[in-house]
Short mmCIF file of N, CA and C in Angstrom, two decimals:
data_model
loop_
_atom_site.label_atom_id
_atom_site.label_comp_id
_atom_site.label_asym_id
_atom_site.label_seq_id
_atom_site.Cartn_x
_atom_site.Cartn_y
_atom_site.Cartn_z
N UNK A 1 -11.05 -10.53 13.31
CA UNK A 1 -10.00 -9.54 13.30
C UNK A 1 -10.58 -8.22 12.78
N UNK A 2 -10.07 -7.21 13.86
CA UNK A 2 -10.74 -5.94 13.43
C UNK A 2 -9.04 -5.24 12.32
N UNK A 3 -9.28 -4.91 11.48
CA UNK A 3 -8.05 -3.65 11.16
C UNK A 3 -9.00 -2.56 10.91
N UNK A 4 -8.07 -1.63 11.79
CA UNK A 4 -8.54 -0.08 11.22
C UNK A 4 -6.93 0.65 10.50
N UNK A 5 -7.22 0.97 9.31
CA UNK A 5 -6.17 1.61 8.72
C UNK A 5 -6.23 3.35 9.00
N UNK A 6 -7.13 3.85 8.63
CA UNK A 6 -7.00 5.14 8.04
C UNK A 6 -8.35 6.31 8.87
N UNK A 7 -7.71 7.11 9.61
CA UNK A 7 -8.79 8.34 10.17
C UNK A 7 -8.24 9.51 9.97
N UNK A 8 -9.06 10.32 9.52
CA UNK A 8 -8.80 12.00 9.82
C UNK A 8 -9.21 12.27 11.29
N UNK A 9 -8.36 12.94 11.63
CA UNK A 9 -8.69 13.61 12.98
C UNK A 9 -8.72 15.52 12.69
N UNK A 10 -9.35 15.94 13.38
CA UNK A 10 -9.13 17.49 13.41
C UNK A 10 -8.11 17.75 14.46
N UNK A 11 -7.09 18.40 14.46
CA UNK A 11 -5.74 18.68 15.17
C UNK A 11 -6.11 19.92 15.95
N UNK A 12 -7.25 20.84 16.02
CA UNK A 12 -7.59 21.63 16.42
C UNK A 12 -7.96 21.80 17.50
N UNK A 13 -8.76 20.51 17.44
CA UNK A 13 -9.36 20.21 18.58
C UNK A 13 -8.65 18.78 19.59
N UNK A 14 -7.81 18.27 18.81
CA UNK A 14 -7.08 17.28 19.64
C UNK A 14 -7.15 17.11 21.11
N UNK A 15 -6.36 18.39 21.51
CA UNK A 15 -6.34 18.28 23.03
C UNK A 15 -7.49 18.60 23.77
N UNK A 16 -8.08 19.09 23.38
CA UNK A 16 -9.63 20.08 24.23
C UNK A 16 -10.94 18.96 24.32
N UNK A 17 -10.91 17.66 23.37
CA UNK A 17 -11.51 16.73 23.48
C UNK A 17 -10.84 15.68 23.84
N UNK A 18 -9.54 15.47 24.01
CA UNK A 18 -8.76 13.97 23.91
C UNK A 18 -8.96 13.32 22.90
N UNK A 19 -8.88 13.72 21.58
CA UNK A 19 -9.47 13.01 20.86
C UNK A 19 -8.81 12.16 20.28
N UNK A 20 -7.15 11.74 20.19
CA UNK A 20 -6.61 10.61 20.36
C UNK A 20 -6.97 9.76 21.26
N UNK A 21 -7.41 9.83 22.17
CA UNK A 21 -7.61 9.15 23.17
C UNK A 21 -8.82 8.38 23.22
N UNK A 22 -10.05 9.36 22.68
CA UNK A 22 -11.58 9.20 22.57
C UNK A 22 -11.37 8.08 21.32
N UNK A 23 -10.67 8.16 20.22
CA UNK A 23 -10.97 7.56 19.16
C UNK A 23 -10.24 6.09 19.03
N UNK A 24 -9.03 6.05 20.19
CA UNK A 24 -8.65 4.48 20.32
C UNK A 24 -9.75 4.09 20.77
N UNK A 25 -10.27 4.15 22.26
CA UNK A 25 -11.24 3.83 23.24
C UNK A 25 -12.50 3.54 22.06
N UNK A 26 -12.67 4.26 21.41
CA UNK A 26 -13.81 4.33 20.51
C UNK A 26 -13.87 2.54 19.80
N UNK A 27 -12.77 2.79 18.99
CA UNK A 27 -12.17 1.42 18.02
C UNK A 27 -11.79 0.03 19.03
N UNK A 28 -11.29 0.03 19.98
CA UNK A 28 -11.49 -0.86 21.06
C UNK A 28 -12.62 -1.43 21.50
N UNK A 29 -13.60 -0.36 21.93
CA UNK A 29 -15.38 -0.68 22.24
C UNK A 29 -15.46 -1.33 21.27
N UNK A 30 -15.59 -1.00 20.32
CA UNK A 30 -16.21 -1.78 19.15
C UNK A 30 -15.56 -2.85 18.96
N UNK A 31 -14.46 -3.08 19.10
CA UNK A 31 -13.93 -4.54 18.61
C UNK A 31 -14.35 -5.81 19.93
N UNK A 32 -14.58 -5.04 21.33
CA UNK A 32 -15.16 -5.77 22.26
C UNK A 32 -16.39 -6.10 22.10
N UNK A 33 -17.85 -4.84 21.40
CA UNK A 33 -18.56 -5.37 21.54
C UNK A 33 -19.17 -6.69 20.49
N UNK A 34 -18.27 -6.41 19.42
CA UNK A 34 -18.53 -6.91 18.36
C UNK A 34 -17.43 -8.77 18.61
N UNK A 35 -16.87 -9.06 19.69
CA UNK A 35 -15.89 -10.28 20.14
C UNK A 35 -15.02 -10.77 19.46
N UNK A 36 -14.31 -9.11 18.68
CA UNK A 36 -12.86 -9.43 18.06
C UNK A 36 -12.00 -10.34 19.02
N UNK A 37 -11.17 -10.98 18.30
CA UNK A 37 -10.09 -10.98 18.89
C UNK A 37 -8.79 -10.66 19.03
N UNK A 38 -8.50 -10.03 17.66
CA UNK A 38 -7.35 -9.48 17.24
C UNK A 38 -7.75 -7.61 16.43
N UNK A 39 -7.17 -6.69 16.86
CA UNK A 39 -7.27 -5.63 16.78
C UNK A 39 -6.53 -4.66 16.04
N UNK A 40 -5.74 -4.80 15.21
CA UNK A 40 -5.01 -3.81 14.18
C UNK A 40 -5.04 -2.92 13.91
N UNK A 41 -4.30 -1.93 14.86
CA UNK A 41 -4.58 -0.51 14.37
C UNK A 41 -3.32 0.19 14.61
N UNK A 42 -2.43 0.05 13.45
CA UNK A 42 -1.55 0.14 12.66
C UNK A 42 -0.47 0.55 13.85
N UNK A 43 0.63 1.14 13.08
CA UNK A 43 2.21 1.35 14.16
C UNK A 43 2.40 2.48 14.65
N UNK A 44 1.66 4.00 15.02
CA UNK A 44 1.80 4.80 15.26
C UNK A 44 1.64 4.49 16.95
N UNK A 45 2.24 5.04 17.79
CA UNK A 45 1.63 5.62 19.25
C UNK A 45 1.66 4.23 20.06
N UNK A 46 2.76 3.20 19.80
CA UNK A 46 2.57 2.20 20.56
C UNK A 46 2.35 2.17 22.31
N UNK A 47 3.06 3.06 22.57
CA UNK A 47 2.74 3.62 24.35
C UNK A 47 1.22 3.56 24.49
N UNK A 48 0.31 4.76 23.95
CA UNK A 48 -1.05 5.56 23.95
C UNK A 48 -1.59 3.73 23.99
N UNK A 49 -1.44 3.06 22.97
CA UNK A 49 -1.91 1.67 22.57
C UNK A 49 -2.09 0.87 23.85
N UNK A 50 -0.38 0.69 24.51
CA UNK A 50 0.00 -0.56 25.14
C UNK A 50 -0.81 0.44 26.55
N UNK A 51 -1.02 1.10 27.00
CA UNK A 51 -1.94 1.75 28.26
C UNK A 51 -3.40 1.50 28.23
N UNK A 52 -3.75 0.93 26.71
CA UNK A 52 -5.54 0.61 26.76
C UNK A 52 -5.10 -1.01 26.42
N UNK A 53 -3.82 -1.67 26.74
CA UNK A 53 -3.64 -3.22 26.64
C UNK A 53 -3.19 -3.80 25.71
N UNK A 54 -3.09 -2.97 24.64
CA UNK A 54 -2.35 -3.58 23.31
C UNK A 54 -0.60 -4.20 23.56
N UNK A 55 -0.28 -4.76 22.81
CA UNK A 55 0.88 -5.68 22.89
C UNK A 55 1.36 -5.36 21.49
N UNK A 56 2.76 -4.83 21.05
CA UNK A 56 3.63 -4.69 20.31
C UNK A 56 3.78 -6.24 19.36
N UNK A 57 3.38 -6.12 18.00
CA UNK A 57 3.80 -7.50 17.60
C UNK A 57 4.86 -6.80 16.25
N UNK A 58 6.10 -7.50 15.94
CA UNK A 58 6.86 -6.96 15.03
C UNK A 58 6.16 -7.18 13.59
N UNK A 59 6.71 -6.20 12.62
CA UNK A 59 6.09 -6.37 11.41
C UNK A 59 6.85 -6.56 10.34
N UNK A 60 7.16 -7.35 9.64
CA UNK A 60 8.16 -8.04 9.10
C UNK A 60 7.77 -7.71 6.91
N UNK A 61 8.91 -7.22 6.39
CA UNK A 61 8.85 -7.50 5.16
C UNK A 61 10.36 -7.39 4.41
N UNK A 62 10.22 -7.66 3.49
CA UNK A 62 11.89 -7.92 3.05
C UNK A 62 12.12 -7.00 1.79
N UNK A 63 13.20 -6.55 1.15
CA UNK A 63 13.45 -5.90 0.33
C UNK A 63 14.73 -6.73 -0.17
N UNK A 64 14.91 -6.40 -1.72
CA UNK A 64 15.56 -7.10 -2.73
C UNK A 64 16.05 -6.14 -3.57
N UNK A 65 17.14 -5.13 -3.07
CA UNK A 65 18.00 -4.19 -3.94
C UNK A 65 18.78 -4.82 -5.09
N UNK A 66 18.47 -4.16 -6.31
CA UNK A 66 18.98 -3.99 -7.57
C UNK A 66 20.91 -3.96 -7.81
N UNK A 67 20.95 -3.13 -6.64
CA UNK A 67 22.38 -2.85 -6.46
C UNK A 67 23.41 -3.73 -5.77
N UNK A 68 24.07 -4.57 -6.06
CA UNK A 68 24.49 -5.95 -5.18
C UNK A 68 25.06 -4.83 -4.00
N UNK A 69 25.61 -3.18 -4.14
CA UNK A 69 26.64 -2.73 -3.45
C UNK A 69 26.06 -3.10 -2.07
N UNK A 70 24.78 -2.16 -2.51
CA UNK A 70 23.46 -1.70 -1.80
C UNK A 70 23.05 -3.07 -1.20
N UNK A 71 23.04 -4.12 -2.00
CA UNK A 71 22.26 -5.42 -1.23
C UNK A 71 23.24 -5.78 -0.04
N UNK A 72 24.32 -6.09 -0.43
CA UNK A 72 25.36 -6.26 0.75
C UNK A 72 25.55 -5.12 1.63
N UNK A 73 25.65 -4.13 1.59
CA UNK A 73 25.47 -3.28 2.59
C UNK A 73 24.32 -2.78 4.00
N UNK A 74 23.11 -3.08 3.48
CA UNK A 74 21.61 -3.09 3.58
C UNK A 74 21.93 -3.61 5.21
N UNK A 75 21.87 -5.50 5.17
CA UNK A 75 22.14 -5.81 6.30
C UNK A 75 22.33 -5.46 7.52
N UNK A 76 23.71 -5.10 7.26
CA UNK A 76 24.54 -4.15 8.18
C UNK A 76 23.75 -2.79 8.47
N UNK A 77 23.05 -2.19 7.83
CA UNK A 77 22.14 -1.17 8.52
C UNK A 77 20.87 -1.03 8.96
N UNK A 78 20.15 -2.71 8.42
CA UNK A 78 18.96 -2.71 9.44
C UNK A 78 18.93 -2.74 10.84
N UNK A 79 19.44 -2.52 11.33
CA UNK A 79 19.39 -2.41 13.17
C UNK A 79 19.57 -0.95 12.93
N UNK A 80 20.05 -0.14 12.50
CA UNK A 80 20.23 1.37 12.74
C UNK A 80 18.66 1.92 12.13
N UNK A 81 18.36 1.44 10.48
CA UNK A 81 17.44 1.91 10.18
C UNK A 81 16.08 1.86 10.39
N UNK A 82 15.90 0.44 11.60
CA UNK A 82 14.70 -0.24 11.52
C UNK A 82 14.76 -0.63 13.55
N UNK A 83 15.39 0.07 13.97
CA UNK A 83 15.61 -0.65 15.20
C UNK A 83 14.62 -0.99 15.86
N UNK A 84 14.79 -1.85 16.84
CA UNK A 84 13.89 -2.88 17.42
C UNK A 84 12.65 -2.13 18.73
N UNK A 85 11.34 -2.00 18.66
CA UNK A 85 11.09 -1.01 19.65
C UNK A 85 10.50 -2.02 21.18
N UNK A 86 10.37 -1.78 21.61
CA UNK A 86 10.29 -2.07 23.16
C UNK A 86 9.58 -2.07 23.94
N UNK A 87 8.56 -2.76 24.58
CA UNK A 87 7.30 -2.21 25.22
C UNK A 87 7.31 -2.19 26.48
N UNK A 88 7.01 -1.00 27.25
CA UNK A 88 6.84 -1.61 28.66
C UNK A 88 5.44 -2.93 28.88
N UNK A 89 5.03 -3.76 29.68
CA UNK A 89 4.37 -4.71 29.71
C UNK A 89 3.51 -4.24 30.94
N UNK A 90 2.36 -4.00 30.37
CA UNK A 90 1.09 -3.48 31.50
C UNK A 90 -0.02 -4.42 31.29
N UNK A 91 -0.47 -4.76 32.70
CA UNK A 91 -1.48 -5.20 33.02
C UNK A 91 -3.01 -4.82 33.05
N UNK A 92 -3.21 -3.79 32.04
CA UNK A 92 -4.59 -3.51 32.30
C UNK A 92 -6.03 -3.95 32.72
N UNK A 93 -5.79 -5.45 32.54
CA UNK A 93 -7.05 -6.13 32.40
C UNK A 93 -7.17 -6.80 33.58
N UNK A 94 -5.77 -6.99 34.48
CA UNK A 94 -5.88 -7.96 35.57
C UNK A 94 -5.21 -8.90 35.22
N UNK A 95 -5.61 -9.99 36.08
CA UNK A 95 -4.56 -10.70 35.48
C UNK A 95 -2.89 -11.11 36.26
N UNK A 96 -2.39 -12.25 36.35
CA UNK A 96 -1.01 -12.57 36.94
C UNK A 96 -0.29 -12.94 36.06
#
């Protein structure tokens, strides 16, 4: 398992190099050549992701408010605050 957490990018140059683009492709190579199998690179830009083959997996943690008001209420607003995201499903690699 590869995780990549954390890059600076220069914003300056973003578009004039692709350099979102250059630096997934980048972290991908490497996890191919090296025969990752699992690739982590965190929740930003799931589209940009799922177009070089990545697959949306949900990420799950729980919270335990102090406030019973707040605890009972909570519930009822995780679907508004946390809603569920959606992937289109692409075939990049081939494949049926």
């Amino acid at each position: 398992m590869l995780v990549f957490l954390y890059v600076g990018m220069d914003y300056a140059v973003l578009r004039e190099v692709d350099l979102y683009f250059n630096l997934l492709k980048a972290i991908a190579d490497l996890a191919a050549t090296k025969g990752v199998r699992t690739l982590r690179w965190g929740q930003t830009s799931p589209d940009a992701k799922g177009r070089m083959g990545a697959r949306l997996q949900p990420l799950w943690f729980a919270l335990r408010l102090r406030n019973p008001l707040a605890r009972a209420v909570l519930p009822w607003l995780g679907p508004w605050l946390f809603p569920e995201r959606r992937q289109l499903e692409r075939r990049v690699f081939g494949g049926g």
